[in-house]
Amino acid sequence: MTRDLVGIKDMPREDIEQVLLTASSFKDVLKRDIKKVPALRGKTVVNLFFEPSTRTKTSFELAEKRLSTDVLNFSVPMSSVVKGESLYDTVKTIESYGVDFIVIRHASSGAPHFIARNVSASVVNAGDGINEHPTQALLDAFSIIEKRGTLEGLKIAIIGDVKHSRVAKSNIYLLSKFGANIRLLGPPTLVPEIGDYGAEVFFDMDKGLKDVDVVMMLRIQMERQGKGFFPSNREYSRYWGMNMKRLKMTGKDTIVMHPGPMNRGIEISSEVADSAQSVVLDQVTNGIAVRMAVLYLLAGKGRQGAE
Ligand code: CP
C-alpha cells in the first residue's frame, strides 16, 4: 500500500485486492463477541469532517476503535475554522500533536491531496468534492463480491447524477480495473464524458437495465447542483427512479445498491430500498471492516517524514 489513500484512480489493482482480502478477515473479527483487536494500539487518528456525514464518519470511528487507536473527532463548527483559520494551518496544528492518520472529508476536490503533500501523517480521503470517495468504492466492491462472488464480467449499472458524484467516479475507476461491464444511466445533463474507462452510456433507463447484475443508484446531489439539470423531482423519478416495476425488468438475483443518504421517492422508491434485493445496509455494515483494512494496511507503510 502507498502511504495515503487519496483516490482509486491511481491505486494499483493489487493494493485494492489486498484491502478486500484484509477486510474479509476483519469482517470475521467483527462477528466475534469481542470485536476489538490491538492491531493499531498506540496510533492516533483525527477525523476531520468539513462536510456532513453519517455513514462514513461513524464507520471510520468504529473502525478506529475496533483497531484500538486513539480517536480525535475534530468538530469543524466549534473550531477556529469558523474564525477563518486556513486548511493548511488547521492540519499543521493537528499534525503537531504527532497524529498518525488524518481522515478528511472536504467540499473541495483535491483537499486530501493537498494535505498529503504537507503533513507527515497518513491521509485518508473520506470524500472530496465531486472528485473521489475511495473507501465507498472499496466497500461497494467488497459488498458486490460478497453477494456475487466476483466483479469480473458483471454488468453494473450506475444510475443518476454521475456528474456530481464522487462515489460514481471512484466506482468507475475501481470496476474498470477488475473487468466489470460498466453502464452509466441518466439524463445527458448528469452523465458527463468520463474518459476511457470502457463505460457504456444509456439515456434510456429501461434499455440500460436489461440483464444487469448490479444496480448502483446515486443520490441526487442537491447541494452540488445548480438548477436546470432536470425539470422537477417528479419528472426525475419518473424517468430515472428505481421502482419495483423497473427492478422486475432485471434478474431476480440483481442486487440494488445505494451509498446513502437516500432520497426516497426520488432516485429510489421505499419498496426497492427495503426489498430483499437491496444491499444498502450490508454496504453500511461492510464499511467498518473495509475502513479497518485501509487503516491497518496504511499503518504498515506509515511515512516517517513529510516529502
Ligand atoms: N455514503 C456516504 O458517504 O454517506 P455519508 O455522507 O452519510 O457519510
CSV table of C-alpha atoms and ligand atoms in Angstrom, one decimal:
chain,number,residue,atom,x,y,z
A,1,MET,CA,0.0,0.0,0.0
A,2,THR,CA,1.0,3.6,-0.5
A,3,ARG,CA,1.3,5.9,2.5
A,4,ASP,CA,-2.1,7.7,1.8
A,5,LEU,CA,-5.4,6.7,0.3
A,6,VAL,CA,-6.5,9.8,-1.7
A,7,GLY,CA,-8.2,8.0,-4.6
A,8,ILE,CA,-8.8,4.8,-6.5
A,9,LYS,CA,-7.8,6.2,-9.9
A,10,ASP,CA,-4.1,5.7,-9.3
A,11,MET,CA,-4.4,2.8,-6.8
A,12,PRO,CA,-2.9,-0.4,-8.2
A,13,ARG,CA,-5.3,-3.4,-8.5
A,14,GLU,CA,-3.0,-5.5,-6.2
A,15,ASP,CA,-3.5,-2.9,-3.4
A,16,ILE,CA,-7.3,-3.0,-3.9
A,17,GLU,CA,-7.2,-6.8,-3.7
A,18,GLN,CA,-5.1,-6.6,-0.5
A,19,VAL,CA,-7.7,-4.2,1.1
A,20,LEU,CA,-10.6,-6.6,0.1
A,21,LEU,CA,-8.8,-9.6,1.5
A,22,THR,CA,-7.8,-7.9,4.7
A,23,ALA,CA,-11.4,-6.6,5.1
A,24,SER,CA,-12.7,-10.1,4.9
A,25,SER,CA,-10.5,-11.1,7.9
A,26,PHE,CA,-11.7,-8.1,9.8
A,27,LYS,CA,-15.3,-8.9,9.0
A,28,ASP,CA,-14.7,-12.3,10.8
A,29,VAL,CA,-13.4,-10.3,13.8
A,30,LEU,CA,-16.5,-8.2,13.8
A,31,LYS,CA,-18.7,-11.3,14.2
A,32,ARG,CA,-16.9,-12.3,17.5
A,33,ASP,CA,-18.2,-11.4,21.0
A,34,ILE,CA,-15.2,-9.2,21.5
A,35,LYS,CA,-14.9,-7.1,18.3
A,36,LYS,CA,-11.7,-5.3,19.2
A,37,VAL,CA,-8.1,-6.1,18.2
A,38,PRO,CA,-5.0,-4.4,19.5
A,39,ALA,CA,-3.5,-4.0,15.9
A,40,LEU,CA,-3.1,-0.3,16.0
A,41,ARG,CA,-2.8,0.3,19.7
A,42,GLY,CA,-0.7,3.5,20.3
A,43,LYS,CA,-1.7,5.1,17.0
A,44,THR,CA,-3.8,8.2,16.8
A,45,VAL,CA,-6.4,9.1,14.2
A,46,VAL,CA,-8.0,12.5,13.7
A,47,ASN,CA,-11.4,12.6,11.9
A,48,LEU,CA,-11.6,15.9,10.1
A,49,PHE,CA,-15.1,16.3,8.5
A,50,PHE,CA,-15.7,19.6,6.8
A,51,GLU,CA,-18.9,18.3,5.3
A,52,PRO,CA,-21.8,16.4,7.0
A,53,SER,CA,-21.7,12.6,7.1
A,54,THR,CA,-23.5,9.8,8.9
A,55,ARG,CA,-22.1,6.5,7.5
A,56,THR,CA,-18.5,7.4,6.6
A,57,LYS,CA,-17.8,9.3,9.8
A,58,THR,CA,-19.4,6.7,12.2
A,59,SER,CA,-17.9,3.7,10.4
A,60,PHE,CA,-14.4,5.3,10.4
A,61,GLU,CA,-14.8,6.0,14.1
A,62,LEU,CA,-16.0,2.4,14.8
A,63,ALA,CA,-13.2,1.0,12.6
A,64,GLU,CA,-10.6,3.1,14.5
A,65,LYS,CA,-12.0,2.0,17.9
A,66,ARG,CA,-12.1,-1.7,16.8
A,67,LEU,CA,-8.4,-1.4,15.9
A,68,SER,CA,-7.6,0.2,19.4
A,69,THR,CA,-6.4,3.5,18.1
A,70,ASP,CA,-6.8,6.8,20.0
A,71,VAL,CA,-9.5,8.8,18.2
A,72,LEU,CA,-9.9,12.5,18.0
A,73,ASN,CA,-13.1,13.8,16.4
A,74,PHE,CA,-12.5,17.4,15.2
A,75,SER,CA,-15.6,19.4,15.2
A,76,VAL,CA,-15.4,21.9,12.4
A,77,PRO,CA,-18.3,24.2,13.5
A,78,MET,CA,-16.7,24.5,17.0
A,79,SER,CA,-13.1,25.1,15.7
A,80,SER,CA,-11.1,28.1,14.7
A,81,VAL,CA,-12.0,27.3,11.1
A,82,VAL,CA,-15.1,29.4,11.7
A,83,LYS,CA,-12.7,32.3,12.7
A,84,GLY,CA,-11.1,32.0,9.3
A,85,GLU,CA,-8.2,29.6,10.0
A,86,SER,CA,-6.9,28.1,6.8
A,87,LEU,CA,-7.0,24.4,6.0
A,88,TYR,CA,-3.2,24.4,5.9
A,89,ASP,CA,-2.9,25.9,9.4
A,90,THR,CA,-5.6,23.7,10.7
A,91,VAL,CA,-3.9,20.5,9.6
A,92,LYS,CA,-0.4,21.7,10.6
A,93,THR,CA,-1.8,22.4,14.1
A,94,ILE,CA,-3.2,18.8,14.2
A,95,GLU,CA,0.0,17.4,12.9
A,96,SER,CA,1.9,19.0,15.7
A,97,TYR,CA,0.2,16.6,18.1
A,98,GLY,CA,2.0,13.7,16.4
A,99,VAL,CA,-1.0,12.1,14.9
A,100,ASP,CA,-0.6,9.0,12.6
A,101,PHE,CA,-3.7,9.4,10.4
A,102,ILE,CA,-5.9,12.2,9.2
A,103,VAL,CA,-9.2,11.1,7.8
A,104,ILE,CA,-10.6,14.1,5.9
A,105,ARG,CA,-13.9,14.9,4.1
A,106,HIS,CA,-13.9,18.3,2.4
A,107,ALA,CA,-16.1,20.1,-0.2
A,108,SER,CA,-13.1,21.0,-2.3
A,109,SER,CA,-11.9,18.4,-4.8
A,110,GLY,CA,-8.2,17.8,-4.1
A,111,ALA,CA,-8.1,18.9,-0.4
A,112,PRO,CA,-6.8,15.4,0.8
A,113,HIS,CA,-4.1,15.5,-1.9
A,114,PHE,CA,-3.1,19.0,-0.7
A,115,ILE,CA,-2.9,17.8,2.9
A,116,ALA,CA,-1.0,14.7,2.0
A,117,ARG,CA,1.7,16.9,0.4
A,118,ASN,CA,2.0,18.9,3.6
A,119,VAL,CA,1.8,16.5,6.6
A,120,SER,CA,3.7,13.5,7.8
A,121,ALA,CA,0.6,11.6,8.9
A,122,SER,CA,-1.1,9.2,6.5
A,123,VAL,CA,-4.1,10.9,4.8
A,124,VAL,CA,-7.3,9.0,4.0
A,125,ASN,CA,-9.8,10.7,1.7
A,126,ALA,CA,-13.4,10.3,3.1
A,127,GLY,CA,-14.8,12.2,0.1
A,128,ASP,CA,-13.5,15.3,-1.6
A,129,GLY,CA,-15.9,17.5,-3.6
A,130,ILE,CA,-17.0,15.8,-6.8
A,131,ASN,CA,-13.7,14.0,-7.2
A,132,GLU,CA,-13.5,10.7,-5.3
A,133,HIS,CA,-14.8,8.7,-2.3
A,134,PRO,CA,-12.3,5.8,-2.3
A,135,THR,CA,-13.4,3.9,0.8
A,136,GLN,CA,-17.0,3.9,-0.5
A,137,ALA,CA,-15.9,2.2,-3.8
A,138,LEU,CA,-13.8,-0.3,-1.8
A,139,LEU,CA,-16.8,-1.2,0.4
A,140,ASP,CA,-19.0,-1.3,-2.6
A,141,ALA,CA,-16.6,-3.8,-4.3
A,142,PHE,CA,-16.5,-5.8,-1.1
A,143,SER,CA,-20.3,-5.9,-1.0
A,144,ILE,CA,-20.7,-7.0,-4.6
A,145,ILE,CA,-18.1,-9.7,-4.3
A,146,GLU,CA,-19.8,-10.9,-1.1
A,147,LYS,CA,-23.1,-11.3,-3.0
A,148,ARG,CA,-22.0,-12.2,-6.5
A,149,GLY,CA,-18.5,-13.8,-5.9
A,150,THR,CA,-16.7,-11.6,-8.4
A,151,LEU,CA,-16.6,-8.3,-10.2
A,152,GLU,CA,-15.2,-9.6,-13.5
A,153,GLY,CA,-17.8,-9.7,-16.3
A,154,LEU,CA,-20.7,-8.4,-14.1
A,155,LYS,CA,-23.0,-5.9,-15.8
A,156,ILE,CA,-23.1,-3.0,-13.3
A,157,ALA,CA,-25.5,0.0,-14.0
A,158,ILE,CA,-24.5,3.2,-12.2
A,159,ILE,CA,-27.6,5.4,-12.4
A,160,GLY,CA,-28.4,9.0,-12.0
A,161,ASP,CA,-26.2,12.0,-11.0
A,162,VAL,CA,-22.9,10.8,-12.2
A,163,LYS,CA,-21.7,14.3,-12.9
A,164,HIS,CA,-21.7,15.4,-9.3
A,165,SER,CA,-21.0,12.0,-7.7
A,166,ARG,CA,-17.6,11.2,-6.2
A,167,VAL,CA,-19.0,7.7,-5.4
A,168,ALA,CA,-19.6,7.1,-9.1
A,169,LYS,CA,-16.1,8.2,-10.1
A,170,SER,CA,-14.3,6.0,-7.6
A,171,ASN,CA,-16.5,3.1,-8.5
A,172,ILE,CA,-15.9,3.6,-12.2
A,173,TYR,CA,-12.1,3.7,-11.6
A,174,LEU,CA,-12.3,0.5,-9.4
A,175,LEU,CA,-14.7,-1.5,-11.5
A,176,SER,CA,-12.7,-0.8,-14.7
A,177,LYS,CA,-9.6,-2.3,-13.1
A,178,PHE,CA,-11.5,-5.5,-12.4
A,179,GLY,CA,-13.1,-6.2,-15.8
A,180,ALA,CA,-16.7,-5.3,-14.9
A,181,ASN,CA,-19.0,-4.1,-17.7
A,182,ILE,CA,-19.9,-0.6,-16.6
A,183,ARG,CA,-23.1,1.1,-17.7
A,184,LEU,CA,-23.8,4.7,-16.9
A,185,LEU,CA,-27.5,5.6,-17.0
A,186,GLY,CA,-29.0,9.1,-16.6
A,187,PRO,CA,-30.1,12.2,-18.3
A,188,PRO,CA,-27.5,13.8,-20.6
A,189,THR,CA,-27.1,16.7,-18.3
A,190,LEU,CA,-26.0,14.4,-15.4
A,191,VAL,CA,-23.8,11.9,-17.3
A,192,PRO,CA,-20.6,13.6,-18.3
A,193,GLU,CA,-17.8,12.3,-20.6
A,194,ILE,CA,-15.9,10.1,-18.1
A,195,GLY,CA,-12.8,9.2,-20.1
A,196,ASP,CA,-11.5,5.9,-21.3
A,197,TYR,CA,-12.9,3.5,-18.7
A,198,GLY,CA,-15.0,1.4,-21.1
A,199,ALA,CA,-18.3,2.6,-19.7
A,200,GLU,CA,-21.4,2.3,-22.0
A,201,VAL,CA,-23.8,5.3,-21.7
A,202,PHE,CA,-27.6,4.9,-21.8
A,203,PHE,CA,-30.0,7.8,-21.9
A,204,ASP,CA,-32.9,5.4,-21.7
A,205,MET,CA,-33.2,3.7,-18.3
A,206,ASP,CA,-35.2,0.6,-19.4
A,207,LYS,CA,-32.7,-0.2,-22.2
A,208,GLY,CA,-29.8,0.3,-19.8
A,209,LEU,CA,-31.3,-2.0,-17.2
A,210,LYS,CA,-31.5,-5.0,-19.5
A,211,ASP,CA,-29.7,-8.1,-18.0
A,212,VAL,CA,-27.8,-6.1,-15.3
A,213,ASP,CA,-26.4,-7.9,-12.3
A,214,VAL,CA,-25.9,-4.9,-10.1
A,215,VAL,CA,-27.9,-1.6,-9.9
A,216,MET,CA,-26.0,1.2,-8.2
A,217,MET,CA,-28.3,4.1,-7.6
A,218,LEU,CA,-26.8,7.5,-7.0
A,219,ARG,CA,-28.1,10.3,-4.8
A,220,ILE,CA,-29.2,13.4,-6.5
A,221,GLN,CA,-26.6,15.8,-5.2
A,222,MET,CA,-28.9,18.7,-4.4
A,223,GLU,CA,-26.1,20.6,-2.6
A,224,ARG,CA,-23.7,20.5,-5.5
A,225,GLN,CA,-26.0,21.1,-8.4
A,226,GLY,CA,-27.2,24.4,-9.9
A,227,LYS,CA,-30.7,24.5,-11.2
A,228,GLY,CA,-31.8,23.1,-14.6
A,229,PHE,CA,-30.2,19.6,-14.7
A,230,PHE,CA,-33.7,18.2,-14.8
A,231,PRO,CA,-37.2,19.8,-14.8
A,232,SER,CA,-38.5,18.5,-11.4
A,233,ASN,CA,-38.0,15.8,-8.8
A,234,ARG,CA,-41.3,14.2,-10.0
A,235,GLU,CA,-40.0,14.0,-13.6
A,236,TYR,CA,-36.6,12.7,-12.5
A,237,SER,CA,-38.3,10.0,-10.5
A,238,ARG,CA,-40.5,9.0,-13.5
A,239,TYR,CA,-37.6,8.7,-15.9
A,240,TRP,CA,-34.6,7.7,-13.7
A,241,GLY,CA,-36.1,6.5,-10.4
A,242,MET,CA,-35.7,2.8,-9.4
A,243,ASN,CA,-39.1,1.3,-8.6
A,244,MET,CA,-40.4,-2.3,-8.3
A,245,LYS,CA,-41.7,-2.3,-11.9
A,246,ARG,CA,-38.2,-1.5,-13.2
A,247,LEU,CA,-36.5,-3.8,-10.7
A,248,LYS,CA,-38.6,-6.7,-12.1
A,249,MET,CA,-37.2,-5.9,-15.6
A,250,THR,CA,-33.8,-7.0,-14.3
A,251,GLY,CA,-33.0,-10.5,-13.0
A,252,LYS,CA,-34.3,-11.8,-9.7
A,253,ASP,CA,-30.7,-12.0,-8.4
A,254,THR,CA,-29.9,-8.4,-9.3
A,255,ILE,CA,-28.7,-6.5,-6.3
A,256,VAL,CA,-29.6,-2.9,-5.6
A,257,MET,CA,-27.0,-0.6,-4.0
A,258,HIS,CA,-27.1,3.0,-2.8
A,259,PRO,CA,-24.3,4.7,-1.0
A,260,GLY,CA,-26.7,6.7,1.1
A,261,PRO,CA,-28.2,9.0,2.2
A,262,MET,CA,-31.2,8.1,0.0
A,263,ASN,CA,-33.7,10.5,-1.4
A,264,ARG,CA,-36.6,8.0,-1.0
A,265,GLY,CA,-39.3,8.6,-3.7
A,266,ILE,CA,-36.9,10.4,-6.0
A,267,GLU,CA,-34.0,8.2,-7.1
A,268,ILE,CA,-35.2,5.1,-5.3
A,269,SER,CA,-38.7,4.0,-4.1
A,270,SER,CA,-39.0,2.8,-0.5
A,271,GLU,CA,-40.3,-0.5,-1.8
A,272,VAL,CA,-37.0,-1.1,-3.6
A,273,ALA,CA,-34.8,0.3,-0.8
A,274,ASP,CA,-36.4,-2.1,1.7
A,275,SER,CA,-36.7,-5.1,-0.7
A,276,ALA,CA,-34.9,-8.4,-0.4
A,277,GLN,CA,-32.7,-7.4,-3.4
A,278,SER,CA,-31.4,-4.2,-1.6
A,279,VAL,CA,-28.0,-4.5,0.0
A,280,VAL,CA,-27.9,-0.9,1.2
A,281,LEU,CA,-27.5,-1.9,4.9
A,282,ASP,CA,-24.9,-4.6,4.0
A,283,GLN,CA,-22.9,-1.8,2.4
A,284,VAL,CA,-23.0,0.2,5.7
A,285,THR,CA,-22.0,-2.9,7.7
A,286,ASN,CA,-19.1,-3.6,5.4
A,287,GLY,CA,-17.9,-0.1,5.7
A,288,ILE,CA,-16.4,-0.9,9.1
A,289,ALA,CA,-14.3,-3.9,8.0
A,290,VAL,CA,-13.1,-2.1,4.9
A,291,ARG,CA,-12.1,1.0,6.7
A,292,MET,CA,-10.3,-1.2,9.3
A,293,ALA,CA,-8.4,-2.8,6.5
A,294,VAL,CA,-7.4,0.5,4.9
A,295,LEU,CA,-6.1,1.9,8.2
A,296,TYR,CA,-4.3,-1.3,9.1
A,297,LEU,CA,-2.6,-1.5,5.7
A,298,LEU,CA,-1.6,2.1,5.6
A,299,ALA,CA,-0.1,1.8,9.1
A,300,GLY,CA,2.3,-0.8,7.7
A,301,LYS,CA,3.7,1.9,5.5
A,302,GLY,CA,3.4,4.9,7.8
A,303,ARG,CA,5.7,7.6,6.5
A,304,GLN,CA,8.5,8.9,8.6
A,305,GLY,CA,8.5,12.5,7.5
A,306,ALA,CA,6.9,14.9,5.0
A,307,GLU,CA,8.2,14.9,1.5
B,1,CP,N1,-22.0,7.2,1.6
B,1,CP,C1,-21.7,8.3,2.3
B,1,CP,O1,-20.7,8.9,2.1
B,1,CP,O2,-22.6,8.6,3.3
B,1,CP,P1,-22.4,9.8,4.4
B,1,CP,O3,-22.4,11.1,3.7
B,1,CP,O4,-23.5,9.6,5.4
B,1,CP,O5,-21.0,9.6,5.0
